[in-house]
Amino acid sequence: MKIYLVGGAVRDRLLQRPAGDRDWVVVGATPAQMEAQGYTAVGRDFPVFLHPKTGEEYALARTERKSGRGYRGFVVDADPAVTLEEDLLRRDFTINAIACDEADGTLVDPYGGVRDIQQRVLRHVGPAFVEDPLRVLRAARFMARFAPLGFTVAEETMALMREVAASGELDALVPERVWQELHKALVCERPSAFLRTLHDAHALGPILPELEALYGVPQRAEFHPEVDTGVHQEMVSDMAAKLAPGDDLVGFAALTHDLGKGLTPPDEWPRHIMHEQRGVKPLKELCARLKIPSEHQQLAEAVCREHLNVHRIDELRDATVLDLLGRCDALRRPERVARIALCCEADKRGRQGFEDSDYPQGETLRRLHQAALSVQARDLDMTHLKGPAVGEALARARVKAIAAAR
């Protein structure tokens, strides 16, 4: 029986990046032997065991054979005769198909993963890549993480991704897995690489058609020198990751803020009048299809609907500002305003030549929100008021506070 460290832990060590969970593969063992040594069986689809002391996962070396549609349609063979090389062959990318013998530090690299790490190339391990449609999404997510290090997708791998997209296999992905990969991409440094990789692979349309619809849609060059709405969205997503690193709520709201531009009739291009209202419907459809958490959807709807109002907040009447805060549920959910401000800043700075621009509107929104929030009903004399009059008096006091905070 031999034990090897495999996958992301080895890859990240070679990239000199912080490693996450460690995964181990066991060659030449049976489930009975593992349990006899104190390991606890936890695998449902294939033999996985927890170490009796560390709790880390140890999987028996296995092969996989395609048996049906989608990413779950596989027959697993975990016979003790399965070799380490055979186990590594079933993995997605060469950079994840490297093993390390922890006893002496020897690397086992039968498919050139070390070379591809050095050359910064994301390359599939073998032709079985096309059998698992989830790998297309994983490639895009890895690019969101590793593009800042200079990684590109190998041409032959991109060709296989396009083959998967054309096959219709992406339709078999369950919503939870799509959201899981999207969520991970949004907290990476370069979410734009996720979008661009899927777009180039012809896979963004089958997975996120609302976003694919933005590519090729022109905007007014005086406001958007990048012109293409899809490129603008890429820039906004990267700016959101820079302004709010690791915040997937901001990332998702920024990602979906301009969906309405994909619905603008071509005869109205390059103007996009009412795109903020048009965008709410496709946003709701996307959230329903992928089962997006309600907190993400609510923030995204607020940003989609109100981002132009925030951009021109200095022009809004004080009562209109209070209405805006009410539509965002900002008086009941005060933590939401800071994220809305960041999303709107990402929109304004996610344009060619505007990356370093100031966005004073964000601070104005936060300041006026705090002013409105400082006025509570218990602080007012409501002795002679009843019913709707109480709310009206509170609103007048908050409008007055907003005016004073200008």
PDB file of C-alpha atoms in Angstrom, residues 177-402:
ATOM      1  CA  ARG A 177     -22.988  22.837  -9.469  1.00  0.00           C
ATOM      2  CA  VAL A 178     -23.163  25.760 -11.886  1.00  0.00           C
ATOM      3  CA  TRP A 179     -23.700  28.162  -8.990  1.00  0.00           C
ATOM      4  CA  GLN A 180     -20.888  26.524  -7.023  1.00  0.00           C
ATOM      5  CA  GLU A 181     -18.387  27.151  -9.824  1.00  0.00           C
ATOM      6  CA  LEU A 182     -19.723  30.662 -10.506  1.00  0.00           C
ATOM      7  CA  HIS A 183     -19.579  31.495  -6.812  1.00  0.00           C
ATOM      8  CA  LYS A 184     -15.939  30.369  -6.615  1.00  0.00           C
ATOM      9  CA  ALA A 185     -15.056  32.426  -9.694  1.00  0.00           C
ATOM     10  CA  LEU A 186     -16.633  35.569  -8.252  1.00  0.00           C
ATOM     11  CA  VAL A 187     -14.303  35.519  -5.243  1.00  0.00           C
ATOM     12  CA  CYS A 188     -11.212  35.125  -7.451  1.00  0.00           C
ATOM     13  CA  GLU A 189      -9.006  38.000  -8.504  1.00  0.00           C
ATOM     14  CA  ARG A 190     -10.014  37.882 -12.178  1.00  0.00           C
ATOM     15  CA  PRO A 191     -13.718  36.979 -12.644  1.00  0.00           C
ATOM     16  CA  SER A 192     -13.481  38.347 -16.178  1.00  0.00           C
ATOM     17  CA  ALA A 193     -11.367  35.331 -17.121  1.00  0.00           C
ATOM     18  CA  PHE A 194     -14.277  33.078 -16.141  1.00  0.00           C
ATOM     19  CA  LEU A 195     -16.611  34.960 -18.491  1.00  0.00           C
ATOM     20  CA  ARG A 196     -14.091  35.282 -21.307  1.00  0.00           C
ATOM     21  CA  THR A 197     -13.077  31.607 -21.170  1.00  0.00           C
ATOM     22  CA  LEU A 198     -16.693  30.433 -21.354  1.00  0.00           C
ATOM     23  CA  HIS A 199     -17.459  32.955 -24.100  1.00  0.00           C
ATOM     24  CA  ASP A 200     -14.474  31.829 -26.185  1.00  0.00           C
ATOM     25  CA  ALA A 201     -15.485  28.187 -25.628  1.00  0.00           C
ATOM     26  CA  HIS A 202     -19.043  28.921 -26.874  1.00  0.00           C
ATOM     27  CA  ALA A 203     -20.204  27.740 -23.451  1.00  0.00           C
ATOM     28  CA  LEU A 204     -21.408  30.994 -21.893  1.00  0.00           C
ATOM     29  CA  GLY A 205     -24.639  30.916 -23.902  1.00  0.00           C
ATOM     30  CA  PRO A 206     -25.721  27.442 -22.719  1.00  0.00           C
ATOM     31  CA  ILE A 207     -24.794  28.221 -19.109  1.00  0.00           C
ATOM     32  CA  LEU A 208     -25.435  31.959 -18.661  1.00  0.00           C
ATOM     33  CA  PRO A 209     -27.339  33.169 -21.732  1.00  0.00           C
ATOM     34  CA  GLU A 210     -28.220  36.470 -20.053  1.00  0.00           C
ATOM     35  CA  LEU A 211     -24.521  37.347 -19.952  1.00  0.00           C
ATOM     36  CA  GLU A 212     -23.662  35.972 -23.382  1.00  0.00           C
ATOM     37  CA  ALA A 213     -26.331  38.339 -24.747  1.00  0.00           C
ATOM     38  CA  LEU A 214     -24.160  41.316 -23.717  1.00  0.00           C
ATOM     39  CA  TYR A 215     -21.282  40.492 -26.063  1.00  0.00           C
ATOM     40  CA  GLY A 216     -21.340  42.427 -29.301  1.00  0.00           C
ATOM     41  CA  VAL A 217     -23.888  44.942 -27.999  1.00  0.00           C
ATOM     42  CA  PRO A 218     -22.476  48.461 -28.488  1.00  0.00           C
ATOM     43  CA  GLN A 219     -22.625  51.344 -26.026  1.00  0.00           C
ATOM     44  CA  ARG A 220     -22.003  55.054 -26.550  1.00  0.00           C
ATOM     45  CA  ALA A 221     -18.244  55.469 -26.994  1.00  0.00           C
ATOM     46  CA  GLU A 222     -18.135  58.820 -25.179  1.00  0.00           C
ATOM     47  CA  PHE A 223     -19.281  57.076 -21.993  1.00  0.00           C
ATOM     48  CA  HIS A 224     -17.885  53.610 -22.724  1.00  0.00           C
ATOM     49  CA  PRO A 225     -14.636  53.736 -24.717  1.00  0.00           C
ATOM     50  CA  GLU A 226     -14.574  49.922 -24.593  1.00  0.00           C
ATOM     51  CA  VAL A 227     -17.909  50.040 -26.537  1.00  0.00           C
ATOM     52  CA  ASP A 228     -18.752  46.297 -26.268  1.00  0.00           C
ATOM     53  CA  THR A 229     -21.106  45.687 -23.326  1.00  0.00           C
ATOM     54  CA  GLY A 230     -19.608  42.240 -22.746  1.00  0.00           C
ATOM     55  CA  VAL A 231     -16.150  43.783 -22.358  1.00  0.00           C
ATOM     56  CA  HIS A 232     -17.614  46.388 -20.003  1.00  0.00           C
ATOM     57  CA  GLN A 233     -19.101  43.611 -17.891  1.00  0.00           C
ATOM     58  CA  GLU A 234     -15.727  41.882 -17.693  1.00  0.00           C
ATOM     59  CA  MET A 235     -14.129  45.134 -16.512  1.00  0.00           C
ATOM     60  CA  VAL A 236     -16.880  45.741 -13.942  1.00  0.00           C
ATOM     61  CA  SER A 237     -16.494  42.239 -12.511  1.00  0.00           C
ATOM     62  CA  ASP A 238     -12.736  42.675 -12.137  1.00  0.00           C
ATOM     63  CA  MET A 239     -13.194  46.082 -10.528  1.00  0.00           C
ATOM     64  CA  ALA A 240     -15.714  44.624  -8.066  1.00  0.00           C
ATOM     65  CA  ALA A 241     -13.179  41.931  -7.139  1.00  0.00           C
ATOM     66  CA  LYS A 242     -10.598  44.662  -6.553  1.00  0.00           C
ATOM     67  CA  LEU A 243     -12.888  46.890  -4.464  1.00  0.00           C
ATOM     68  CA  ALA A 244     -14.464  44.065  -2.435  1.00  0.00           C
ATOM     69  CA  PRO A 245     -12.093  41.082  -2.540  1.00  0.00           C
ATOM     70  CA  GLY A 246     -13.760  37.836  -1.551  1.00  0.00           C
ATOM     71  CA  ASP A 247     -17.264  39.360  -1.357  1.00  0.00           C
ATOM     72  CA  ASP A 248     -19.445  37.182  -3.571  1.00  0.00           C
ATOM     73  CA  LEU A 249     -22.524  39.319  -2.875  1.00  0.00           C
ATOM     74  CA  VAL A 250     -20.860  42.349  -4.449  1.00  0.00           C
ATOM     75  CA  GLY A 251     -19.436  40.108  -7.171  1.00  0.00           C
ATOM     76  CA  PHE A 252     -22.819  38.697  -8.171  1.00  0.00           C
ATOM     77  CA  ALA A 253     -24.631  42.041  -8.081  1.00  0.00           C
ATOM     78  CA  ALA A 254     -21.891  43.633 -10.186  1.00  0.00           C
ATOM     79  CA  LEU A 255     -22.034  40.686 -12.605  1.00  0.00           C
ATOM     80  CA  THR A 256     -25.746  41.128 -13.291  1.00  0.00           C
ATOM     81  CA  HIS A 257     -26.203  44.904 -13.097  1.00  0.00           C
ATOM     82  CA  ASP A 258     -26.435  45.490 -16.869  1.00  0.00           C
ATOM     83  CA  LEU A 259     -28.438  42.489 -18.079  1.00  0.00           C
ATOM     84  CA  GLY A 260     -31.043  44.854 -19.505  1.00  0.00           C
ATOM     85  CA  LYS A 261     -28.622  46.020 -22.190  1.00  0.00           C
ATOM     86  CA  GLY A 262     -28.863  42.575 -23.730  1.00  0.00           C
ATOM     87  CA  LEU A 263     -32.567  43.269 -24.332  1.00  0.00           C
ATOM     88  CA  THR A 264     -32.210  46.695 -25.947  1.00  0.00           C
ATOM     89  CA  PRO A 265     -33.666  46.585 -29.495  1.00  0.00           C
ATOM     90  CA  PRO A 266     -30.838  46.994 -32.040  1.00  0.00           C
ATOM     91  CA  ASP A 267     -32.518  50.016 -33.586  1.00  0.00           C
ATOM     92  CA  GLU A 268     -31.984  51.836 -30.269  1.00  0.00           C
ATOM     93  CA  TRP A 269     -28.228  51.076 -30.096  1.00  0.00           C
ATOM     94  CA  PRO A 270     -25.881  52.422 -28.830  1.00  0.00           C
ATOM     95  CA  ARG A 271     -28.288  53.996 -26.321  1.00  0.00           C
ATOM     96  CA  HIS A 272     -29.843  51.832 -23.645  1.00  0.00           C
ATOM     97  CA  ILE A 273     -32.780  53.765 -22.272  1.00  0.00           C
ATOM     98  CA  MET A 274     -34.562  51.998 -19.389  1.00  0.00           C
ATOM     99  CA  HIS A 275     -32.007  49.168 -19.367  1.00  0.00           C
ATOM    100  CA  GLU A 276     -32.017  49.187 -15.565  1.00  0.00           C
ATOM    101  CA  GLN A 277     -35.740  48.336 -15.521  1.00  0.00           C
ATOM    102  CA  ARG A 278     -35.410  45.854 -18.398  1.00  0.00           C
ATOM    103  CA  GLY A 279     -32.660  44.028 -16.541  1.00  0.00           C
ATOM    104  CA  VAL A 280     -34.778  42.920 -13.592  1.00  0.00           C
ATOM    105  CA  LYS A 281     -36.676  40.252 -15.546  1.00  0.00           C
ATOM    106  CA  PRO A 282     -33.631  38.371 -16.931  1.00  0.00           C
ATOM    107  CA  LEU A 283     -31.988  38.700 -13.518  1.00  0.00           C
ATOM    108  CA  LYS A 284     -34.941  36.991 -11.852  1.00  0.00           C
ATOM    109  CA  GLU A 285     -34.924  34.288 -14.526  1.00  0.00           C
ATOM    110  CA  LEU A 286     -31.211  33.628 -13.989  1.00  0.00           C
ATOM    111  CA  CYS A 287     -31.663  33.456 -10.214  1.00  0.00           C
ATOM    112  CA  ALA A 288     -34.609  31.077 -10.499  1.00  0.00           C
ATOM    113  CA  ARG A 289     -32.801  28.781 -12.935  1.00  0.00           C
ATOM    114  CA  LEU A 290     -29.590  28.523 -10.894  1.00  0.00           C
ATOM    115  CA  LYS A 291     -31.335  28.648  -7.494  1.00  0.00           C
ATOM    116  CA  ILE A 292     -29.304  31.683  -6.444  1.00  0.00           C
ATOM    117  CA  PRO A 293     -29.542  32.474  -2.702  1.00  0.00           C
ATOM    118  CA  SER A 294     -32.193  35.103  -1.932  1.00  0.00           C
ATOM    119  CA  GLU A 295     -29.701  37.489  -0.329  1.00  0.00           C
ATOM    120  CA  HIS A 296     -27.696  37.591  -3.559  1.00  0.00           C
ATOM    121  CA  GLN A 297     -30.817  38.093  -5.660  1.00  0.00           C
ATOM    122  CA  GLN A 298     -32.166  40.932  -3.510  1.00  0.00           C
ATOM    123  CA  LEU A 299     -28.904  42.879  -3.603  1.00  0.00           C
ATOM    124  CA  ALA A 300     -28.528  42.253  -7.337  1.00  0.00           C
ATOM    125  CA  GLU A 301     -32.053  43.514  -8.039  1.00  0.00           C
ATOM    126  CA  ALA A 302     -31.392  46.680  -6.067  1.00  0.00           C
ATOM    127  CA  VAL A 303     -28.151  47.360  -7.965  1.00  0.00           C
ATOM    128  CA  CYS A 304     -29.701  46.504 -11.340  1.00  0.00           C
ATOM    129  CA  ARG A 305     -32.669  48.811 -10.759  1.00  0.00           C
ATOM    130  CA  GLU A 306     -30.925  51.701  -8.985  1.00  0.00           C
ATOM    131  CA  HIS A 307     -27.347  52.006 -10.257  1.00  0.00           C
ATOM    132  CA  LEU A 308     -28.112  54.933 -12.552  1.00  0.00           C
ATOM    133  CA  ASN A 309     -29.906  56.716  -9.709  1.00  0.00           C
ATOM    134  CA  VAL A 310     -26.849  56.300  -7.489  1.00  0.00           C
ATOM    135  CA  HIS A 311     -24.629  57.664 -10.272  1.00  0.00           C
ATOM    136  CA  ARG A 312     -26.722  60.858 -10.295  1.00  0.00           C
ATOM    137  CA  ILE A 313     -27.480  61.019  -6.581  1.00  0.00           C
ATOM    138  CA  ASP A 314     -26.354  64.661  -6.401  1.00  0.00           C
ATOM    139  CA  GLU A 315     -29.193  65.552  -8.784  1.00  0.00           C
ATOM    140  CA  LEU A 316     -31.919  63.727  -6.841  1.00  0.00           C
ATOM    141  CA  ARG A 317     -34.345  65.513  -4.565  1.00  0.00           C
ATOM    142  CA  ASP A 318     -34.030  64.667  -0.883  1.00  0.00           C
ATOM    143  CA  ALA A 319     -37.381  62.863  -0.871  1.00  0.00           C
ATOM    144  CA  THR A 320     -36.307  60.878  -3.927  1.00  0.00           C
ATOM    145  CA  VAL A 321     -33.161  59.745  -2.096  1.00  0.00           C
ATOM    146  CA  LEU A 322     -35.348  58.482   0.746  1.00  0.00           C
ATOM    147  CA  ASP A 323     -37.512  56.618  -1.773  1.00  0.00           C
ATOM    148  CA  LEU A 324     -34.385  55.066  -3.272  1.00  0.00           C
ATOM    149  CA  LEU A 325     -33.255  53.872   0.166  1.00  0.00           C
ATOM    150  CA  GLY A 326     -36.705  52.443   0.772  1.00  0.00           C
ATOM    151  CA  ARG A 327     -36.701  50.483  -2.483  1.00  0.00           C
ATOM    152  CA  CYS A 328     -33.342  48.998  -1.466  1.00  0.00           C
ATOM    153  CA  ASP A 329     -34.717  48.094   1.981  1.00  0.00           C
ATOM    154  CA  ALA A 330     -31.738  50.031   3.297  1.00  0.00           C
ATOM    155  CA  LEU A 331     -33.408  51.241   6.496  1.00  0.00           C
ATOM    156  CA  ARG A 332     -34.185  47.686   7.562  1.00  0.00           C
ATOM    157  CA  ARG A 333     -31.014  46.201   6.051  1.00  0.00           C
ATOM    158  CA  PRO A 334     -28.432  48.968   6.569  1.00  0.00           C
ATOM    159  CA  GLU A 335     -25.473  46.715   5.680  1.00  0.00           C
ATOM    160  CA  ARG A 336     -26.770  46.608   2.106  1.00  0.00           C
ATOM    161  CA  VAL A 337     -25.885  50.232   1.292  1.00  0.00           C
ATOM    162  CA  ALA A 338     -22.111  49.833   1.463  1.00  0.00           C
ATOM    163  CA  ARG A 339     -22.319  46.951  -1.024  1.00  0.00           C
ATOM    164  CA  ILE A 340     -24.610  48.891  -3.366  1.00  0.00           C
ATOM    165  CA  ALA A 341     -22.126  51.767  -3.308  1.00  0.00           C
ATOM    166  CA  LEU A 342     -19.248  49.409  -4.164  1.00  0.00           C
ATOM    167  CA  CYS A 343     -21.187  47.844  -7.044  1.00  0.00           C
ATOM    168  CA  CYS A 344     -21.989  51.252  -8.491  1.00  0.00           C
ATOM    169  CA  GLU A 345     -18.367  52.322  -8.119  1.00  0.00           C
ATOM    170  CA  ALA A 346     -17.289  49.160  -9.941  1.00  0.00           C
ATOM    171  CA  ASP A 347     -19.723  50.043 -12.743  1.00  0.00           C
ATOM    172  CA  LYS A 348     -18.367  53.572 -13.050  1.00  0.00           C
ATOM    173  CA  ARG A 349     -14.707  52.543 -12.910  1.00  0.00           C
ATOM    174  CA  GLY A 350     -15.145  49.396 -15.002  1.00  0.00           C
ATOM    175  CA  ARG A 351     -14.623  51.355 -18.199  1.00  0.00           C
ATOM    176  CA  GLN A 352     -11.620  51.815 -20.413  1.00  0.00           C
ATOM    177  CA  GLY A 353      -9.604  54.788 -19.137  1.00  0.00           C
ATOM    178  CA  PHE A 354     -11.729  55.254 -15.979  1.00  0.00           C
ATOM    179  CA  GLU A 355     -10.107  52.576 -13.804  1.00  0.00           C
ATOM    180  CA  ASP A 356      -8.509  55.114 -11.448  1.00  0.00           C
ATOM    181  CA  SER A 357     -11.404  57.576 -11.331  1.00  0.00           C
ATOM    182  CA  ASP A 358     -12.889  58.838  -8.079  1.00  0.00           C
ATOM    183  CA  TYR A 359     -16.468  57.926  -7.225  1.00  0.00           C
ATOM    184  CA  PRO A 360     -17.753  60.475  -4.699  1.00  0.00           C
ATOM    185  CA  GLN A 361     -21.336  59.289  -5.233  1.00  0.00           C
ATOM    186  CA  GLY A 362     -20.578  56.229  -3.143  1.00  0.00           C
ATOM    187  CA  GLU A 363     -19.611  58.295  -0.126  1.00  0.00           C
ATOM    188  CA  THR A 364     -22.630  60.554  -0.679  1.00  0.00           C
ATOM    189  CA  LEU A 365     -24.960  57.552  -0.692  1.00  0.00           C
ATOM    190  CA  ARG A 366     -23.435  56.238   2.542  1.00  0.00           C
ATOM    191  CA  ARG A 367     -23.603  59.645   4.220  1.00  0.00           C
ATOM    192  CA  LEU A 368     -27.230  60.336   3.283  1.00  0.00           C
ATOM    193  CA  HIS A 369     -28.181  56.821   4.314  1.00  0.00           C
ATOM    194  CA  GLN A 370     -26.630  57.339   7.743  1.00  0.00           C
ATOM    195  CA  ALA A 371     -28.513  60.617   8.079  1.00  0.00           C
ATOM    196  CA  ALA A 372     -31.845  58.926   7.320  1.00  0.00           C
ATOM    197  CA  LEU A 373     -30.976  56.032   9.580  1.00  0.00           C
ATOM    198  CA  SER A 374     -30.235  58.364  12.498  1.00  0.00           C
ATOM    199  CA  VAL A 375     -33.910  59.396  12.665  1.00  0.00           C
ATOM    200  CA  GLN A 376     -36.050  56.882  14.544  1.00  0.00           C
ATOM    201  CA  ALA A 377     -39.729  57.070  15.454  1.00  0.00           C
ATOM    202  CA  ARG A 378     -38.937  56.859  19.166  1.00  0.00           C
ATOM    203  CA  ASP A 379     -36.999  60.129  18.885  1.00  0.00           C
ATOM    204  CA  LEU A 380     -39.991  62.095  17.561  1.00  0.00           C
ATOM    205  CA  ASP A 381     -43.030  63.502  19.281  1.00  0.00           C
ATOM    206  CA  MET A 382     -45.825  61.324  17.896  1.00  0.00           C
ATOM    207  CA  THR A 383     -48.264  61.911  20.748  1.00  0.00           C
ATOM    208  CA  HIS A 384     -51.116  63.175  18.625  1.00  0.00           C
ATOM    209  CA  LEU A 385     -50.479  61.074  15.526  1.00  0.00           C
ATOM    210  CA  LYS A 386     -52.123  57.820  14.499  1.00  0.00           C
ATOM    211  CA  GLY A 387     -51.997  55.367  11.578  1.00  0.00           C
ATOM    212  CA  PRO A 388     -50.412  56.577   8.341  1.00  0.00           C
ATOM    213  CA  ALA A 389     -49.649  59.957   9.874  1.00  0.00           C
ATOM    214  CA  VAL A 390     -46.918  58.352  11.987  1.00  0.00           C
ATOM    215  CA  GLY A 391     -45.070  57.068   8.924  1.00  0.00           C
ATOM    216  CA  GLU A 392     -45.520  60.360   7.113  1.00  0.00           C
ATOM    217  CA  ALA A 393     -44.034  62.309  10.021  1.00  0.00           C
ATOM    218  CA  LEU A 394     -41.075  59.923  10.199  1.00  0.00           C
ATOM    219  CA  ALA A 395     -40.478  60.282   6.452  1.00  0.00           C
ATOM    220  CA  ARG A 396     -40.548  64.093   6.690  1.00  0.00           C
ATOM    221  CA  ALA A 397     -38.008  64.001   9.497  1.00  0.00           C
ATOM    222  CA  ARG A 398     -35.742  61.715   7.508  1.00  0.00           C
ATOM    223  CA  VAL A 399     -35.982  63.898   4.405  1.00  0.00           C
ATOM    224  CA  LYS A 400     -35.001  66.855   6.579  1.00  0.00           C
ATOM    225  CA  ALA A 401     -32.026  64.911   7.912  1.00  0.00           C
ATOM    226  CA  ILE A 402     -30.944  64.005   4.378  1.00  0.00           C
TER     227      ILE A 402
END
